[in-house]
Coordinates of C-alpha atoms and ligand atoms in Angstrom, one line a residue:
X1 CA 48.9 5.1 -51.9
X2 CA 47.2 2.4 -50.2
X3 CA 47.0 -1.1 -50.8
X4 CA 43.2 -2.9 -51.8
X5 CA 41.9 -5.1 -48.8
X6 CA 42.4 -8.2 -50.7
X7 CA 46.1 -7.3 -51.8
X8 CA 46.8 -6.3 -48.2
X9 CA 45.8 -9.3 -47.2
X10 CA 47.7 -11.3 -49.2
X11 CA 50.6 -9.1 -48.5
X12 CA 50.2 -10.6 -45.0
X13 CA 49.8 -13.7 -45.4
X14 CA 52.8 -14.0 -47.8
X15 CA 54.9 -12.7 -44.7
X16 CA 53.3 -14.2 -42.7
X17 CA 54.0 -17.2 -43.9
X18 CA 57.3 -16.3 -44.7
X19 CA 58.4 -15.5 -41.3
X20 CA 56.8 -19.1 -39.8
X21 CA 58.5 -21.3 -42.3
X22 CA 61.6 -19.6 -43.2
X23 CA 62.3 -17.2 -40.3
X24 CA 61.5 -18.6 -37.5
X25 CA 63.2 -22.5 -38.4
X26 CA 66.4 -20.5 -38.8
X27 CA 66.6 -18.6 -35.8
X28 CA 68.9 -20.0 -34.1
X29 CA 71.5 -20.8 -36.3
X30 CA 71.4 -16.7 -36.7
X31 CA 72.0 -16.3 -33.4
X32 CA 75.1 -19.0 -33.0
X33 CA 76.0 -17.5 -36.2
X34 CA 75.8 -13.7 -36.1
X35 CA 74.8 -14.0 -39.7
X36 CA 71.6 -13.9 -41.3
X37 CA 72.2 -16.3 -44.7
X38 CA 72.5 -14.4 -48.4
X39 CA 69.9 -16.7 -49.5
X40 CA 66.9 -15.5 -46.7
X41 CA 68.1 -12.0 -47.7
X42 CA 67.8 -12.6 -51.3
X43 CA 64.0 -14.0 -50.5
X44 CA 63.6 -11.1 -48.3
X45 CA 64.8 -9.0 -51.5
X46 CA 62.3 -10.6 -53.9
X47 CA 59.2 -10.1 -52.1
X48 CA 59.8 -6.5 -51.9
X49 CA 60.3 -6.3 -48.0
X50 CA 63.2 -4.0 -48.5
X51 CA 61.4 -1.4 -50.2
X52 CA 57.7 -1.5 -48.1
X53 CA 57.6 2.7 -47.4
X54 CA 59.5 3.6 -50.7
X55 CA 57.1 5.2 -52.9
X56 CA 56.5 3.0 -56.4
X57 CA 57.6 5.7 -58.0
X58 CA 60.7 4.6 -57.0
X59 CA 60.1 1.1 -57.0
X60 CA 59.0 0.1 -53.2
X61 CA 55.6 -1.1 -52.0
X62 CA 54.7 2.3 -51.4
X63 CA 52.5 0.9 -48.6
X64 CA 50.9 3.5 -46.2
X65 CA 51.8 3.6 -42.1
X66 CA 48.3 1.8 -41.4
X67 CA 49.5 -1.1 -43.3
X68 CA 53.8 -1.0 -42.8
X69 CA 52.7 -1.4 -39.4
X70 CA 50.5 -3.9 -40.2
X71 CA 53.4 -5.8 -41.6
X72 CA 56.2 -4.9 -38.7
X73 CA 53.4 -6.6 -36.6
X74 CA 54.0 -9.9 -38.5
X75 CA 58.0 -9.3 -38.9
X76 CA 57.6 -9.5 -35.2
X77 CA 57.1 -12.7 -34.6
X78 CA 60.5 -14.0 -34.8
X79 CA 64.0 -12.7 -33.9
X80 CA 64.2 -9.1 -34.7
X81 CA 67.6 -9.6 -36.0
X82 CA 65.5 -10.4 -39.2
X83 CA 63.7 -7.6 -39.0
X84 CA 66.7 -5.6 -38.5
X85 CA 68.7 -6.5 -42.4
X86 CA 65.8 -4.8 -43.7
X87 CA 64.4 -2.2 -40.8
X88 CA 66.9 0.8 -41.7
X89 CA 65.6 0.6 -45.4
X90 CA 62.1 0.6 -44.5
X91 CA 63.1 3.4 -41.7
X92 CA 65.9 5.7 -40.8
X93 CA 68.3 4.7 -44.0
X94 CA 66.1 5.8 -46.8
X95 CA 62.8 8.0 -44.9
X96 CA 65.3 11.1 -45.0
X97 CA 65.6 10.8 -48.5
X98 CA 61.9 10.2 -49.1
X99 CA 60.9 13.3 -47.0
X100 CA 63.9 15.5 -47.9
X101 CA 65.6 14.3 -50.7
X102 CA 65.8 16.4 -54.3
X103 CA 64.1 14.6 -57.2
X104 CA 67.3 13.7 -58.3
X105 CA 68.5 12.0 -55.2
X106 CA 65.4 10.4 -54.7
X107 CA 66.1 8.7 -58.2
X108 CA 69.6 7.8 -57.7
X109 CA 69.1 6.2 -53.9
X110 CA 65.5 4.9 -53.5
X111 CA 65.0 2.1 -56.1
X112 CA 68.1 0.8 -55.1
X113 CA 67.4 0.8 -51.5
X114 CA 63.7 -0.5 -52.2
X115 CA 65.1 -3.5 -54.0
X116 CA 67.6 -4.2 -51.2
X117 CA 70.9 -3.6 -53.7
X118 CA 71.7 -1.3 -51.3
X119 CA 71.4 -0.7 -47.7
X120 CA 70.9 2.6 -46.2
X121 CA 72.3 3.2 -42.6
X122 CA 71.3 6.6 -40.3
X123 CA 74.6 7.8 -38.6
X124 CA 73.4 10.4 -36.0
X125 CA 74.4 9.3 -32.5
X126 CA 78.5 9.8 -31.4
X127 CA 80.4 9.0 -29.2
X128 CA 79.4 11.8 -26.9
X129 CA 76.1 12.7 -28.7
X130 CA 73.4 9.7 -28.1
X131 CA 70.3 11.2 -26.4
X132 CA 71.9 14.9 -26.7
X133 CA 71.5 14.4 -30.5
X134 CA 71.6 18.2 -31.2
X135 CA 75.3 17.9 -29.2
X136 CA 76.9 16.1 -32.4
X137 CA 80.5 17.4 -33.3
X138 CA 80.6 15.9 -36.2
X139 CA 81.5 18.8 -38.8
X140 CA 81.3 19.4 -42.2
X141 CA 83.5 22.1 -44.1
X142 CA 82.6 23.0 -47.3
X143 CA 85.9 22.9 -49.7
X144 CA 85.3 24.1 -53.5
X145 CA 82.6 21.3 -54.8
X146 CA 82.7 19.5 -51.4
X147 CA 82.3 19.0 -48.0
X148 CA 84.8 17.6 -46.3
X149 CA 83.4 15.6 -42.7
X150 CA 85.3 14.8 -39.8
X151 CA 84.3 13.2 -37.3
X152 CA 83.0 9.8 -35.4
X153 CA 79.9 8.1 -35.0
X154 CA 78.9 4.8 -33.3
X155 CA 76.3 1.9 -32.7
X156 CA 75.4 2.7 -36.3
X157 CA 72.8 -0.1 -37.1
X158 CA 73.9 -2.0 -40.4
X159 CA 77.4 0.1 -40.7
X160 CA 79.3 -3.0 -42.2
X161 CA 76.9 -3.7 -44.7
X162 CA 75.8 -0.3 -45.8
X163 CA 75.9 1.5 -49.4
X164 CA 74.9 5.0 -48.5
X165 CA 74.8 6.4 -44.9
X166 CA 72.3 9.5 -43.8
X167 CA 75.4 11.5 -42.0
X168 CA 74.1 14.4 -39.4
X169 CA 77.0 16.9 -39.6
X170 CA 77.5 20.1 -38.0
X171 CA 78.3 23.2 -40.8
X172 CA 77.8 26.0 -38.8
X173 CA 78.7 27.5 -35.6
X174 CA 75.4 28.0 -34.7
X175 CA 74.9 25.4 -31.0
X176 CA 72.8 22.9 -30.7
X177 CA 70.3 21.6 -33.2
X178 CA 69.9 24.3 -35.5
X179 CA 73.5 24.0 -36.8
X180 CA 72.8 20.9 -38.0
X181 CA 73.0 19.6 -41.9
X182 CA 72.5 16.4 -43.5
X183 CA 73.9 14.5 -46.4
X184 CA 73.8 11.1 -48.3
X185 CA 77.4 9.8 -47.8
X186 CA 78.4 6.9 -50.2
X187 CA 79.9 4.2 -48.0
X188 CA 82.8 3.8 -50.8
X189 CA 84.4 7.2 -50.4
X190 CA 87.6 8.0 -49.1
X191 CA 88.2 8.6 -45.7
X192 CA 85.2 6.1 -44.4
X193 CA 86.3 4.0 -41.7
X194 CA 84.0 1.1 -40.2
X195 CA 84.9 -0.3 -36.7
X196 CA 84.6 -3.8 -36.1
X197 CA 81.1 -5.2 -35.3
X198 CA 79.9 -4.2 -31.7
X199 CA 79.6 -7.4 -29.8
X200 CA 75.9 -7.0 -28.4
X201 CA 73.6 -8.5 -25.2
X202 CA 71.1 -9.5 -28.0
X203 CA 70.2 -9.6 -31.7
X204 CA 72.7 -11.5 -33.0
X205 CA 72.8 -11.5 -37.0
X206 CA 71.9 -7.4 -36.7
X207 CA 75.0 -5.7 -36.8
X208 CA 75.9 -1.9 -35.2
X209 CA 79.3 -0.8 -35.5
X210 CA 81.3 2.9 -34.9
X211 CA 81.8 4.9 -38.5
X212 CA 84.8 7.4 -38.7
X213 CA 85.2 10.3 -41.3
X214 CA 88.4 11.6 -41.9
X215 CA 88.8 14.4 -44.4
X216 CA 86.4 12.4 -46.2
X217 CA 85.3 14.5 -49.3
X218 CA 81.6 14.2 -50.0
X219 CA 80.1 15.8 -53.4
X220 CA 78.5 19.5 -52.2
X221 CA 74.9 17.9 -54.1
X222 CA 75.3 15.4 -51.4
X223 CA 73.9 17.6 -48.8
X224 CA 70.1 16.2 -48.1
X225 CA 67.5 19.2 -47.8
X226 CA 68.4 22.6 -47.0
X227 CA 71.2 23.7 -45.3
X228 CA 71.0 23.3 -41.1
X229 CA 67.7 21.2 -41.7
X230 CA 69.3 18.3 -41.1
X231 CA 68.3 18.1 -37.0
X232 CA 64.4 18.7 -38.4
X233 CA 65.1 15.8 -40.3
X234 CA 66.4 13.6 -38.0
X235 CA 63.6 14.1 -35.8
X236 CA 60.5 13.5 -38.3
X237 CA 62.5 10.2 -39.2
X238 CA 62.7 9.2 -36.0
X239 CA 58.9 10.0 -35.2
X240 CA 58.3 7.9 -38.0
X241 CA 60.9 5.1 -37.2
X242 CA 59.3 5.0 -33.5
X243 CA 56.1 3.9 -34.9
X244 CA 57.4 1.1 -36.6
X245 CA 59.4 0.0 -33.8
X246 CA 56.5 0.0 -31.8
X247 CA 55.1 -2.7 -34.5
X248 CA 57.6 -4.6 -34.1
X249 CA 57.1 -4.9 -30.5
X250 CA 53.9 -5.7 -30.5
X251 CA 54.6 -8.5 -32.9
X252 CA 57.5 -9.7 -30.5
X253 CA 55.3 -9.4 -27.5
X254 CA 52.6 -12.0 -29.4
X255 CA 55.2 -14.2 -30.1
X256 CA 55.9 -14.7 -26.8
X257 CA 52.5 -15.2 -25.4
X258 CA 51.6 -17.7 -27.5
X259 CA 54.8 -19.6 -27.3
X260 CA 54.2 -19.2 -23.3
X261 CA 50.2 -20.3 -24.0
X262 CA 51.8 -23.4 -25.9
X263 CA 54.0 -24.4 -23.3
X264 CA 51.4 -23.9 -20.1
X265 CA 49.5 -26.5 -21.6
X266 CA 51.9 -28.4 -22.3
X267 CA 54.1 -28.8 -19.1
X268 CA 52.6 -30.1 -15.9
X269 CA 53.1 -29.5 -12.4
X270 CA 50.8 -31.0 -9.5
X271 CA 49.1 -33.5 -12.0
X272 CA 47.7 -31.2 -14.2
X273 CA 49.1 -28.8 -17.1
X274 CA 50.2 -25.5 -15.4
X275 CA 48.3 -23.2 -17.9
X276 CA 45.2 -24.5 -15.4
X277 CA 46.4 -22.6 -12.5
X278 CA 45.1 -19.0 -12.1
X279 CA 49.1 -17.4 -11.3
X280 CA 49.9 -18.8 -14.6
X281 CA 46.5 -17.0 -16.3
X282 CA 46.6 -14.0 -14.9
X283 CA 50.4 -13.5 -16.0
X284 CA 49.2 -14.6 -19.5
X285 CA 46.0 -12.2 -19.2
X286 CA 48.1 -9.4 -18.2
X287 CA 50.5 -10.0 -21.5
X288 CA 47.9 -10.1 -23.9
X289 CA 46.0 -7.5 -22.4
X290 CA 49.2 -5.4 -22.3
X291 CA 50.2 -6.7 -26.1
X292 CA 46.6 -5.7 -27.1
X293 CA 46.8 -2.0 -26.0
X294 CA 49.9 -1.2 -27.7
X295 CA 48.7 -3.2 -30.9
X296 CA 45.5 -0.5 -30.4
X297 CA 47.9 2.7 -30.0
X298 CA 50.1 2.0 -32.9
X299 CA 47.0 1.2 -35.2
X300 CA 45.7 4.5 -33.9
X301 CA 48.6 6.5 -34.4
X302 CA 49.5 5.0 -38.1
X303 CA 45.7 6.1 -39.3
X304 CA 46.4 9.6 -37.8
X305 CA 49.4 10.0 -39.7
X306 CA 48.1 8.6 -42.7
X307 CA 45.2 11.3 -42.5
X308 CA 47.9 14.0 -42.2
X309 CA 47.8 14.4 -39.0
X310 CA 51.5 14.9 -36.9
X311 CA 52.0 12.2 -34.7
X312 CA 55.2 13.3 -32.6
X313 CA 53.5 12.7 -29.5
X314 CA 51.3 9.7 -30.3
X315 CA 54.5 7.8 -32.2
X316 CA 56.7 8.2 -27.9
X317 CA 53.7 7.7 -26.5
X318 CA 53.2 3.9 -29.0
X319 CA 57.4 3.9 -28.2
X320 CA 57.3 4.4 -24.4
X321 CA 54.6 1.7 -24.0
X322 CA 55.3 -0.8 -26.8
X323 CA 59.2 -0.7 -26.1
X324 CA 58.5 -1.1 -22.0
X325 CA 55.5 -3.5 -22.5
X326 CA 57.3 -6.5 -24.9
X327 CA 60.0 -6.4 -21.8
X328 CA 57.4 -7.0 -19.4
X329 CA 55.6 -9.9 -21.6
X330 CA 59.3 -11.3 -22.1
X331 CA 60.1 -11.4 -18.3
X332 CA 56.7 -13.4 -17.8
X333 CA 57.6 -15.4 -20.8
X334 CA 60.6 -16.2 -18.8
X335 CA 58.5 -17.2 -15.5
X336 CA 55.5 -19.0 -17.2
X337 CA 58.9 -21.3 -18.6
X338 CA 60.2 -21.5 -15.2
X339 CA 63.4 -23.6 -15.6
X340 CA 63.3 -23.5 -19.6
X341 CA 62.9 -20.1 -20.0
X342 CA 66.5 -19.6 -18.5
X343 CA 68.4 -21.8 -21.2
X344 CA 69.1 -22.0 -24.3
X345 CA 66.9 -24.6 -25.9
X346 CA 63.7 -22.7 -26.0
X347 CA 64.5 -19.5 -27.5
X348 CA 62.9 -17.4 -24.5
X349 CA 65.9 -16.5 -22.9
X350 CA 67.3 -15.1 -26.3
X351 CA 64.4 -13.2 -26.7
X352 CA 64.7 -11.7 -23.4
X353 CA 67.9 -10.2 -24.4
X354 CA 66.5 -9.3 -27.6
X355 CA 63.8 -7.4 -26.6
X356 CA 66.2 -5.0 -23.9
X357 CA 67.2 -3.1 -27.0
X358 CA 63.8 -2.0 -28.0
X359 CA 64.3 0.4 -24.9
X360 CA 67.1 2.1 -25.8
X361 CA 67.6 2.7 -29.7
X362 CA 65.7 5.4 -31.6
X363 CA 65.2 7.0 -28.5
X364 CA 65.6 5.7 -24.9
X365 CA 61.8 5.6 -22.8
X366 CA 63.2 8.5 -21.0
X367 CA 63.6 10.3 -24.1
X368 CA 59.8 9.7 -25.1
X369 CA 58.9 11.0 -21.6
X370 CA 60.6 14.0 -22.4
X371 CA 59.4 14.4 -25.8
X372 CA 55.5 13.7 -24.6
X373 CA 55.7 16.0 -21.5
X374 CA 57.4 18.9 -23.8
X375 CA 54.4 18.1 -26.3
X376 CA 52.0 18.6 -24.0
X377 CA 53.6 21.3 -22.2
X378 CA 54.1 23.6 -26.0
X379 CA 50.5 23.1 -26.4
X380 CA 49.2 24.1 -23.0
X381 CA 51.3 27.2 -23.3
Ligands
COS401 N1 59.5 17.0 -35.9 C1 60.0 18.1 -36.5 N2 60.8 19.0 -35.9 C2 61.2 18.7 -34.7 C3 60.8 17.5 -34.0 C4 59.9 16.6 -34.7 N3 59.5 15.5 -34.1 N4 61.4 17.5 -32.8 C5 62.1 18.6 -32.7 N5 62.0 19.3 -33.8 C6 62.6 20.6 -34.1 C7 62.2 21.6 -33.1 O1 61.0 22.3 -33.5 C8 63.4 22.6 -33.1 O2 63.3 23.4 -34.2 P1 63.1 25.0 -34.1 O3 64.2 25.4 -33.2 O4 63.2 25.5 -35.5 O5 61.8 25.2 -33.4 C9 64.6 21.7 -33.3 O6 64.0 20.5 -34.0 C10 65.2 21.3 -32.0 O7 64.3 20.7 -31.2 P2 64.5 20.6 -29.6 O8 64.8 22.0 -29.1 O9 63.3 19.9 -29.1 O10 65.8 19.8 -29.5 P3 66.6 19.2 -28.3 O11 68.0 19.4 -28.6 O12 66.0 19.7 -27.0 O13 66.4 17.6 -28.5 C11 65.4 15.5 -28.2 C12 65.2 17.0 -28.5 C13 65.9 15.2 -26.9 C14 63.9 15.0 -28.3 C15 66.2 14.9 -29.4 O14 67.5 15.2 -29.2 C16 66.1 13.4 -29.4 O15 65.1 12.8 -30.0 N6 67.1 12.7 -28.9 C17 67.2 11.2 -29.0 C18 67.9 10.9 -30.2 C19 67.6 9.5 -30.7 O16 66.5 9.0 -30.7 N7 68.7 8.8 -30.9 C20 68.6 7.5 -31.4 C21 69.6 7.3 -32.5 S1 69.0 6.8 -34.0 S2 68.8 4.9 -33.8

């Protein structure tokens, strides 16, 4: 479904708003805090920005990947730690369900996960199994009426507040990716154990921590899609996931440039204000020309999937250059601050740190290099 123009826009400009007079006033008491306030989640709850890629069938927004996008761009524009309380609900926590899920999962999980009552959580990566995904040891025995999973995963994004988790167990001997199942794991079961929060570089108020299973004994209807489908899975979340990330950086990146804009015409250096010097331009020019191209590539890519089209390559080709590109504008961010952009007072330096992630989870850049040369490779062949 798609949203009319005029209720799109709206939609916007309600977040829009929302994120320049709630979210960004409160970022850094997040950040000293490591806790995003009940009350800014409750907000976040009510105007539905838990639930934006649920179906309405099941009580989200049920927007399409033209206009979630269209939203991450505006989520970006403060510290991703917001974005982050509600990004695995939008993304990796409930999309497995929406794409895989049985009619009656799908009823149980998703209006709860669009209103934000619950929070979904993707636990792929381990210990020994980040970028090797199809490596994971995780395993899960089927016992009677259940499975029963053992095993450990970590840097799992929103561990200590989730509901239900999206486990990738192994259930067959079968190597590598295709031995691969997944199932909708109820984060009050026996047997769950969640680490203590991972103290992180950046994005303070998000929270990643390790999940263990120990003989924990999960329902045999808990298993999400067919048997060994579960890497599959994985994978067309993540292609998905990937594009919104991408959003999100682009968001980020025009944050930053017009934060630096603000303060190059504000400070001055040699009698006038620096955003009057060329050096100073031409970083800012090469920003928002760099911020504009990625905003074009994820548009691009979200209208081909919408039309049907796959988008595997496209969404680590928008992650490869969104992900890199918001570092680069940060780093000039940094310079055009000089002095102030290394402390504290004027947020840069935070998002700096912030932004380092966006590298690294769903999928390193090296990862998306391997995933668009392999593309391109399978299709030449
Ligand atoms: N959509 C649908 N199916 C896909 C797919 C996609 N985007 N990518 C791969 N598959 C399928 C393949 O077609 C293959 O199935 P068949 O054997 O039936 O053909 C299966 O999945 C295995 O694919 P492949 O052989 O490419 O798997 P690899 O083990 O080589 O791993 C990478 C591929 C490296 C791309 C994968 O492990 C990966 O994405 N790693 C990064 C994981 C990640 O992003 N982690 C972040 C944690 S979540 S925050």
């Amino acid at each position: 479904m798609s949203l009319s123009s005029e209720a799109l826009d709206q939609l916007l400009a309600t977040v829009a708003r929302f994120v320049s007079e709630r979210l960004v006033p409160l970022e850094e008491q997040v950040a000293e805090t490591d806790h995003v306030p009940d009350a800014v989640i409750e907000e976040m709850r009510q105007l539905g920005l838990f639930g934006l890629s649920i179906p309405e069938a099941y009580g989200g927004l049920g927007l399409n990947m033209e206009e979630e996008v269209r939203v991450a761009f505006e989520l970006g524009r403060t510290s991703p730690a917001f974005r982050s309380v509600l990004g695995t609900n939008n993304g990796i926590g409930s999309q497995g369900i929406v794409m895989a899920g049985s009619e009656a999962q799908k009823r149980h999980y998703l209006p709860k996960l669009a209103s934000g009552e619950l929070i979904g959580s993707f636990a792929l990566t381990e210990p020994e199994a980040g970028s090797d995904a199809g490596s994971l040891t995780t395993r899960a025995v089927l016992d009677g009426e259940h499975f029963v999973l053992n095993g450990t995963k970590r840097f799992i994004t929103n561990a200590p507040e989730a509901g239900v988790f999206t486990v990738f167990a192994r259930t067959s001997d079968t190597p590598g990716a295709a031995g691969v199942s997944a199932f909708l794991v109820d984060a009050g079961l026996a047997g769950i154990v969640i680490g203590k929060n991972d103290v992180k570089m950046g994005q303070r108020g998000a929270h990643t921590a390790d999940v263990s299973f120990e003989d924990c004994r999960v329902p045999r209807d808990a298993l999400l899609g067919a048997p060994e489908t579960g890497f599959r899975t994985a994978m067309k979340v993540l292609d998905r996931g990937r594009l919104h990330i991408s959003a999100v950086c682009v968001g980020v990146a025009e944050r930053l440039i017009g934060d630096s804009l603000r303060y190059a015409m504000e400070r001055k250096q040699f009698g006038k204000p620096i955003v009057d010097f060329q050096l100073i331009q031409a970083m800012l020019a090469d920003s928002q020309t760099e911020a504009y191209a990625a905003r074009c590539m994820v548009l691009e890519t979200a209208r081909k999937r919408d039309r049907g089209e796959v988008v595997s390559t496209e969404a680590a080709c928008s992650k490869y250059f969104a992900s890199e590109m918001v570092g680069r504008v940060a780093d000039r961010a940094v310079q055009i601050h000089g002095g102030a952009g290394y402390i504290a007072d004027y947020g840069v330096e935070r998002f700096y740190r912030d932004v380092r992630l966006f590298r690294i989870y769903e999928g390193t850049s090296q990862i998306q290099q391997l995933v668009i040369a392999k593309n391109l490779i399978r299709a030449a062949r």
